[in-house]
PDB file of C-alpha atoms in Angstrom:
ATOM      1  CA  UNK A   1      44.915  51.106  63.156  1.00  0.00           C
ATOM      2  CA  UNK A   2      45.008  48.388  66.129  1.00  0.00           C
ATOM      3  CA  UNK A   3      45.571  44.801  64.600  1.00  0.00           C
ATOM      4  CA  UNK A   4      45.887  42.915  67.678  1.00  0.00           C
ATOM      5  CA  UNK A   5      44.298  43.278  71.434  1.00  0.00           C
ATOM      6  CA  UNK A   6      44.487  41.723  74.405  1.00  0.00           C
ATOM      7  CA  UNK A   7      42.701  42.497  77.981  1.00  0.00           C
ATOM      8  CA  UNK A   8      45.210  41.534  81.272  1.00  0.00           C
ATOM      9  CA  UNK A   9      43.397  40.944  84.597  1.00  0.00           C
ATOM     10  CA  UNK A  10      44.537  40.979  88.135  1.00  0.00           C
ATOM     11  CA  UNK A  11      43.455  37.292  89.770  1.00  0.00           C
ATOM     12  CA  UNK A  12      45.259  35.673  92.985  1.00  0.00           C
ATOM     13  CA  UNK A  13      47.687  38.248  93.089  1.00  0.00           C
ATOM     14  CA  UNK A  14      49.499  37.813  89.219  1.00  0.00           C
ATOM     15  CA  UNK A  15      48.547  38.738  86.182  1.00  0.00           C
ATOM     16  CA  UNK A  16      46.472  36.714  83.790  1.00  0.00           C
ATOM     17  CA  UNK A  17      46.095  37.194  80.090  1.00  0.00           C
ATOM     18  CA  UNK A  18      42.051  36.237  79.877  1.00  0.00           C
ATOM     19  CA  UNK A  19      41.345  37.614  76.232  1.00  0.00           C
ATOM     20  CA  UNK A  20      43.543  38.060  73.151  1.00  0.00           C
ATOM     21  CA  UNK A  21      43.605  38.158  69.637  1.00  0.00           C
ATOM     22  CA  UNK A  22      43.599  40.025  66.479  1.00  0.00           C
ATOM     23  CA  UNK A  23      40.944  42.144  64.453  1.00  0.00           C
ATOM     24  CA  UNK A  24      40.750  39.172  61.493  1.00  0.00           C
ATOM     25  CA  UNK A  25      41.159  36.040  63.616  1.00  0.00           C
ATOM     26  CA  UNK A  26      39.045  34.531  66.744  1.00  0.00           C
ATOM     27  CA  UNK A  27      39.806  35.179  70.356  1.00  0.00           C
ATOM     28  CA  UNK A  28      40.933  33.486  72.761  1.00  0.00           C
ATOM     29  CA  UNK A  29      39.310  33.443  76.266  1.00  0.00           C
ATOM     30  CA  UNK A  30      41.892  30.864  77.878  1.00  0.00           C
ATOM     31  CA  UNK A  31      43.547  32.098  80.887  1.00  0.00           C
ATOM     32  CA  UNK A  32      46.929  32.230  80.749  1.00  0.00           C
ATOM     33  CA  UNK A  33      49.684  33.631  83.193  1.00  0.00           C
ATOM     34  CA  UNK A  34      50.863  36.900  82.092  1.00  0.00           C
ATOM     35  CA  UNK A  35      54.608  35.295  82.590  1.00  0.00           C
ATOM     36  CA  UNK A  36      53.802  32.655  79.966  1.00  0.00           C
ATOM     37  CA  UNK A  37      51.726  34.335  77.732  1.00  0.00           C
ATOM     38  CA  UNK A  38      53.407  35.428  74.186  1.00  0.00           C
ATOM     39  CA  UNK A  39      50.565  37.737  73.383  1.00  0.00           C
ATOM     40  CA  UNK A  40      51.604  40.358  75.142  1.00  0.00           C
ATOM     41  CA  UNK A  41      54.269  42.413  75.708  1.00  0.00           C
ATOM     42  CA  UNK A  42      55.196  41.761  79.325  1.00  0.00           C
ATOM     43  CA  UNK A  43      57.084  44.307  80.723  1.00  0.00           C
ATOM     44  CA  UNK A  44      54.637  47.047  79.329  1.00  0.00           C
ATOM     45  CA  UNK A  45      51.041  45.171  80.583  1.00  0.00           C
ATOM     46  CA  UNK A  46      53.093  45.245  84.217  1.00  0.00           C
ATOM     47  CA  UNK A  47      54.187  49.106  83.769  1.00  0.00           C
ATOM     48  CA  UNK A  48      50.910  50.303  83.310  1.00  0.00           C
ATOM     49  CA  UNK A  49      49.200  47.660  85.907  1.00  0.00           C
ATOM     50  CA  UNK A  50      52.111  49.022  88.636  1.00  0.00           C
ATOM     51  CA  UNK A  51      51.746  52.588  87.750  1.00  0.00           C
ATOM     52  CA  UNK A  52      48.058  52.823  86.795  1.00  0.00           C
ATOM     53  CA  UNK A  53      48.800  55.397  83.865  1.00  0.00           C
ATOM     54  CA  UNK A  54      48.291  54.779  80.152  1.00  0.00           C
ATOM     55  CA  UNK A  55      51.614  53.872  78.210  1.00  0.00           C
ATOM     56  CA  UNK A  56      51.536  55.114  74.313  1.00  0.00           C
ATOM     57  CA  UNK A  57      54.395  53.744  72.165  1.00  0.00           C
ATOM     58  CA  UNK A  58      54.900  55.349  69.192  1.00  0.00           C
ATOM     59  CA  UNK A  59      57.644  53.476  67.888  1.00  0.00           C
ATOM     60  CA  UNK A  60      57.738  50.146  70.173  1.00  0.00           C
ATOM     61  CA  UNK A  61      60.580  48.512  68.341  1.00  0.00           C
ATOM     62  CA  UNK A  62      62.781  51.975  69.312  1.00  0.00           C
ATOM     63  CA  UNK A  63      61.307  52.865  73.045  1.00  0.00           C
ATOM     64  CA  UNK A  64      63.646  52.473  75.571  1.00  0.00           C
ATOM     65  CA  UNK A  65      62.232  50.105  78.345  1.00  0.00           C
ATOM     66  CA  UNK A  66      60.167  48.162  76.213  1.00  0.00           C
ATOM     67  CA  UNK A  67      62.348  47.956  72.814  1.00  0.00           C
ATOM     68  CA  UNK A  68      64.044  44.221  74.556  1.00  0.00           C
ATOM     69  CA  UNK A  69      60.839  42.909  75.649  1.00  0.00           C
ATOM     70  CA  UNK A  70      61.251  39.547  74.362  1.00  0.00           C
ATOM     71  CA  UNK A  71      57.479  39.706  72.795  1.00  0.00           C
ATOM     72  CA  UNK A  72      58.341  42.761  71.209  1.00  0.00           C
ATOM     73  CA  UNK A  73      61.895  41.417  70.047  1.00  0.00           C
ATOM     74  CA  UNK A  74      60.120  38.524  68.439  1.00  0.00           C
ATOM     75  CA  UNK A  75      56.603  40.266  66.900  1.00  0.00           C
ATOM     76  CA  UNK A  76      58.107  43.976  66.242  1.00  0.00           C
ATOM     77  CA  UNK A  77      54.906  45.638  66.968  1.00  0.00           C
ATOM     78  CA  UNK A  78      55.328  49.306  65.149  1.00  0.00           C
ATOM     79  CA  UNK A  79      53.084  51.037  67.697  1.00  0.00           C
ATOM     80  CA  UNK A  80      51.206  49.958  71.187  1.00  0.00           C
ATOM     81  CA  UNK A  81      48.687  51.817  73.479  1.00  0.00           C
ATOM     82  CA  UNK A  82      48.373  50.265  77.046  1.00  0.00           C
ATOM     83  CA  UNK A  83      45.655  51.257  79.219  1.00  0.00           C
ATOM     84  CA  UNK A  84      45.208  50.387  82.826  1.00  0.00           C
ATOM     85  CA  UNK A  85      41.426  49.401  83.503  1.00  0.00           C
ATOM     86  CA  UNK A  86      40.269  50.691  86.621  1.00  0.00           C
ATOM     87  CA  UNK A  87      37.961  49.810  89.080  1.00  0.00           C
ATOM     88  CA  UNK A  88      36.756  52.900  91.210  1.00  0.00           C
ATOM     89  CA  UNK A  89      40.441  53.790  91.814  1.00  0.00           C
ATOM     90  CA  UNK A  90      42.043  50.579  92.162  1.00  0.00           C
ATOM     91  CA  UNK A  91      43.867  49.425  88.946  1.00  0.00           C
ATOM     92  CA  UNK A  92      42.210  45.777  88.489  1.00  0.00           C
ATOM     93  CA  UNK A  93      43.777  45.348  84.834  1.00  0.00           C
ATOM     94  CA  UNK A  94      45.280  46.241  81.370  1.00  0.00           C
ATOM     95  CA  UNK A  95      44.173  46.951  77.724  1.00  0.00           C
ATOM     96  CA  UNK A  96      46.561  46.553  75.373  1.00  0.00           C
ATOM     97  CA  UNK A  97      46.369  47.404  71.908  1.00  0.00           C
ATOM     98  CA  UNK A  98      48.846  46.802  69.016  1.00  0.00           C
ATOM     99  CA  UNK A  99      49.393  48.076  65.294  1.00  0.00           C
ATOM    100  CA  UNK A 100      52.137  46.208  63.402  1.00  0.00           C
ATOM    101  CA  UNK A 101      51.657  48.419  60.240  1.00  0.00           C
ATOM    102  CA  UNK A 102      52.160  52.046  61.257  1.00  0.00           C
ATOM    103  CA  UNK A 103      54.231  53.924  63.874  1.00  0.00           C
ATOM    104  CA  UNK A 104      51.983  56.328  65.856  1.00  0.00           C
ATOM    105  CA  UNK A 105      48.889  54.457  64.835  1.00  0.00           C
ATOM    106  CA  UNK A 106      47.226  55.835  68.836  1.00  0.00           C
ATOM    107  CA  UNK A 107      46.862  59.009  69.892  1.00  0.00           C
ATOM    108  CA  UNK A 108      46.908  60.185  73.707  1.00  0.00           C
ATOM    109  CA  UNK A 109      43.305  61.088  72.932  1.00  0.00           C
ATOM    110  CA  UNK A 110      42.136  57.878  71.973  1.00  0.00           C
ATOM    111  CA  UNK A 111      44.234  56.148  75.282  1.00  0.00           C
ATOM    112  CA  UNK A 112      41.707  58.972  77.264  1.00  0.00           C
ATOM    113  CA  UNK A 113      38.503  57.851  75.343  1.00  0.00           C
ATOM    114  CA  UNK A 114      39.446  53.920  76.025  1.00  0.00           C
ATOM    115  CA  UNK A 115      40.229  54.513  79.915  1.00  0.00           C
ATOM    116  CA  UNK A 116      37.084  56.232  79.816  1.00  0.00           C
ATOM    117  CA  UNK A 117      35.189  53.510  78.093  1.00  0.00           C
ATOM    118  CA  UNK A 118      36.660  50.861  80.230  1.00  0.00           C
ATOM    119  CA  UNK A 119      35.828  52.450  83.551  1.00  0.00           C
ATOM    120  CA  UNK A 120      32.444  53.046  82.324  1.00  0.00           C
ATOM    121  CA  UNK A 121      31.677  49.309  81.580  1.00  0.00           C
ATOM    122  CA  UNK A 122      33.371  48.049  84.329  1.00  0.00           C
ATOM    123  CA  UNK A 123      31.002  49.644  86.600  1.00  0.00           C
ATOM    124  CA  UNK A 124      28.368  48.757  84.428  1.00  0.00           C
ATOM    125  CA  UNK A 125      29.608  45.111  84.673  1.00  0.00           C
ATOM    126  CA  UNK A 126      29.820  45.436  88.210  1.00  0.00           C
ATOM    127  CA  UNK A 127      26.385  46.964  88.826  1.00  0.00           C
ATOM    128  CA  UNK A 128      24.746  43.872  86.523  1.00  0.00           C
ATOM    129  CA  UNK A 129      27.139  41.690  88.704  1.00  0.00           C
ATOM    130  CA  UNK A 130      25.252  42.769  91.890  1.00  0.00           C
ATOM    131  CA  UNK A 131      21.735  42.722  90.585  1.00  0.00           C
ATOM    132  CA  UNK A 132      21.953  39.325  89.191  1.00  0.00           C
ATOM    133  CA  UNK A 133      23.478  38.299  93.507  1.00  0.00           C
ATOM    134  CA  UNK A 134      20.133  40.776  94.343  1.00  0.00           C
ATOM    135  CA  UNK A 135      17.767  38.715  92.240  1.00  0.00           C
ATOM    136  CA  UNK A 136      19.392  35.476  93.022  1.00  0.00           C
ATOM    137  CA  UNK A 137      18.969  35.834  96.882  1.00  0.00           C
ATOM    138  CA  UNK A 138      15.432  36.912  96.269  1.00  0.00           C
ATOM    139  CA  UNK A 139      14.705  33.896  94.250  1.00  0.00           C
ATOM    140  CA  UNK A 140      16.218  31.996  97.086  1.00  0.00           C
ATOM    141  CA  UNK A 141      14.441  34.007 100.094  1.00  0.00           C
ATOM    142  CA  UNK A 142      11.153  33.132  98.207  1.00  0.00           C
ATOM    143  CA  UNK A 143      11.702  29.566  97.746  1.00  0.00           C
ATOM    144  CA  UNK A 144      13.225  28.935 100.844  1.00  0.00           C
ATOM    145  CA  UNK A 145       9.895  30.743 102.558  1.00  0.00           C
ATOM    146  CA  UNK A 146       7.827  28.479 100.562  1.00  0.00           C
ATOM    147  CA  UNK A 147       9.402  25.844 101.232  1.00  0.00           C
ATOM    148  CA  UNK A 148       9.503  26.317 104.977  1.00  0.00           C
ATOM    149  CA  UNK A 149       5.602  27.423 104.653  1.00  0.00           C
ATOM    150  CA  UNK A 150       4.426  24.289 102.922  1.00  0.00           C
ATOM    151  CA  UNK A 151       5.070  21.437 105.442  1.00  0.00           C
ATOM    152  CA  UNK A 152       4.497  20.925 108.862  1.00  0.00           C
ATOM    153  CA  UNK A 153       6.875  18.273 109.161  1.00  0.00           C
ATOM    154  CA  UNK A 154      10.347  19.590 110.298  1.00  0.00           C
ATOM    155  CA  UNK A 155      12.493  17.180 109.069  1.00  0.00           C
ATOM    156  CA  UNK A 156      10.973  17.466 105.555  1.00  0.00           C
ATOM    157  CA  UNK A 157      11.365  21.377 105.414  1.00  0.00           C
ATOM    158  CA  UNK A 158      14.867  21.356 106.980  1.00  0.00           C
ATOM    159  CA  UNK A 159      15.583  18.774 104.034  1.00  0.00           C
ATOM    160  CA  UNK A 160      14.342  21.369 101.545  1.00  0.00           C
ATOM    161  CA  UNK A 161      16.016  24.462 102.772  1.00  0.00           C
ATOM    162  CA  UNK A 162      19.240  22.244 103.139  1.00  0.00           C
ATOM    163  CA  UNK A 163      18.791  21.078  99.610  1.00  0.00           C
ATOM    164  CA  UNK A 164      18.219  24.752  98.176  1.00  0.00           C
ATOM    165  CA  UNK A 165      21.153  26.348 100.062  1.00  0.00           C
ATOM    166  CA  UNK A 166      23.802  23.898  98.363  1.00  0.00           C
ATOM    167  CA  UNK A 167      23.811  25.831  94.933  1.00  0.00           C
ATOM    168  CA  UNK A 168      23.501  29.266  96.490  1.00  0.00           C
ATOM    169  CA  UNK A 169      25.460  29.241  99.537  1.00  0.00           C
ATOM    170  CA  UNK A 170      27.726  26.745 100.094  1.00  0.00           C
ATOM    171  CA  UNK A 171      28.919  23.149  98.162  1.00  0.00           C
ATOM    172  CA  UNK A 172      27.494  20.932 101.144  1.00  0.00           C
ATOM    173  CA  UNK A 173      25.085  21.522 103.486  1.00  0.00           C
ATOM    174  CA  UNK A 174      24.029  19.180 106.979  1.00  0.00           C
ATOM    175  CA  UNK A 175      21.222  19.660 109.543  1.00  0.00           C
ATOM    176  CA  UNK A 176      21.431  18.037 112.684  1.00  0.00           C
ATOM    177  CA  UNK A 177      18.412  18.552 115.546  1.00  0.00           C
ATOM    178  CA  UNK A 178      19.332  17.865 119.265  1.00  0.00           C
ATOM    179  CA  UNK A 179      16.167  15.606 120.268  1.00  0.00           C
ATOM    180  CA  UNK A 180      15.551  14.238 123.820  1.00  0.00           C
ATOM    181  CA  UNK A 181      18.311  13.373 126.239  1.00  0.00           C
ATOM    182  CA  UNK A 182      20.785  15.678 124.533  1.00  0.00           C
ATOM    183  CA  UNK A 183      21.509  13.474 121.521  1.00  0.00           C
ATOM    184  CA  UNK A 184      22.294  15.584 117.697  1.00  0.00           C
ATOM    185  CA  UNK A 185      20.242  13.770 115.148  1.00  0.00           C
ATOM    186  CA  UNK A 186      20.749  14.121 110.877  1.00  0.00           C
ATOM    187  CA  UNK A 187      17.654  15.460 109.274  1.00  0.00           C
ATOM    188  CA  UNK A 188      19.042  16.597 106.067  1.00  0.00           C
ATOM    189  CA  UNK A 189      22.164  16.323 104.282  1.00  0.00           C
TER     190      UNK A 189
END
């Protein structure tokens, strides 16, 4: 069985290793460069990323391609399942599993069952993703609207809907007013 895991992400354009570890130790969530990372092996996690199809190693140490990886020179992994993770069709990432004990520890079954599994929670991920943005602009819709309702004075209410767009639209936020004679005046910053 798998001893070791790690999950490869697409960000900026590279490859970043943002989860590895093994099945009896912690993980670890630091991003790290796919090109720096020793946790997995590299030129495999980029085959499967370029190509978007699973890659099953029965042998590792003995697969042409892969056998001079210098991760798998170094940890001689006996068998390794990579799976690209997909989002709608686009390949956004890689699964990669490891067994140092047996050869043929994964079965082209089980790489099916994972893409599956992996497709299914990303768009699970991605649906939560956009309901949490949903309730989030509702949440600022409704205080903005309250805020806007309870004052008469414009300066004051312009101050409050500045002050409640900074954390959900943008870092900084200014409101000027043009008053008489043409003139832009700061109300809220």
């Amino acid at each position: 069985g798998m001893q070791r895991y790690a999950v490869v992400l697409a960000e900026g354009g590279s490859l970043v290793v943002r989860a590895a570890g093994t099945v009896s130790g912690p993980v670890t969530i630091e991003p790290v460069p796919l090109a720096l990372s020793s946790e997995v092996p590299r030129t495999l996690a980029e085959h499967v990323f370029r190509t978007g199809h699973a890659a099953l190693l029965a042998d590792a140490a003995h697969e042409p391609g892969f056998n001079e990886d210098p991760y798998v020179v170094e940890r001689a992994p006996r068998s390794a399942l990579a799976i690209p993770i997909r989002r709608r069709s686009e390949t956004v990432g890689v699964l990669y599993l490891e067994s140092d004990v047996a050869t043929s520890a994964f079965s082209a079954d089980l790489a099916r069952a994972l893409e599956l599994a992996a497709a299914s929670l990303i768009e699970r991920s991605l649906l939560l993703e956009e309901r949490d943005r949903a309730e989030d602009a509702l949440r600022f819709l409704e205080d903005a609207g309250f805020s806007m309702s309870s004052s008469m004075h414009y300066a004051r209410t312009l101050a409050d809907v500045a002050r409640l767009t900074v954390p959900f639209l943008a870092d900084a936020c200014l409101v000027d007013v043009i008053v008489e004679g043409g003139i832009f005046r700061r109300v809220a910053e």
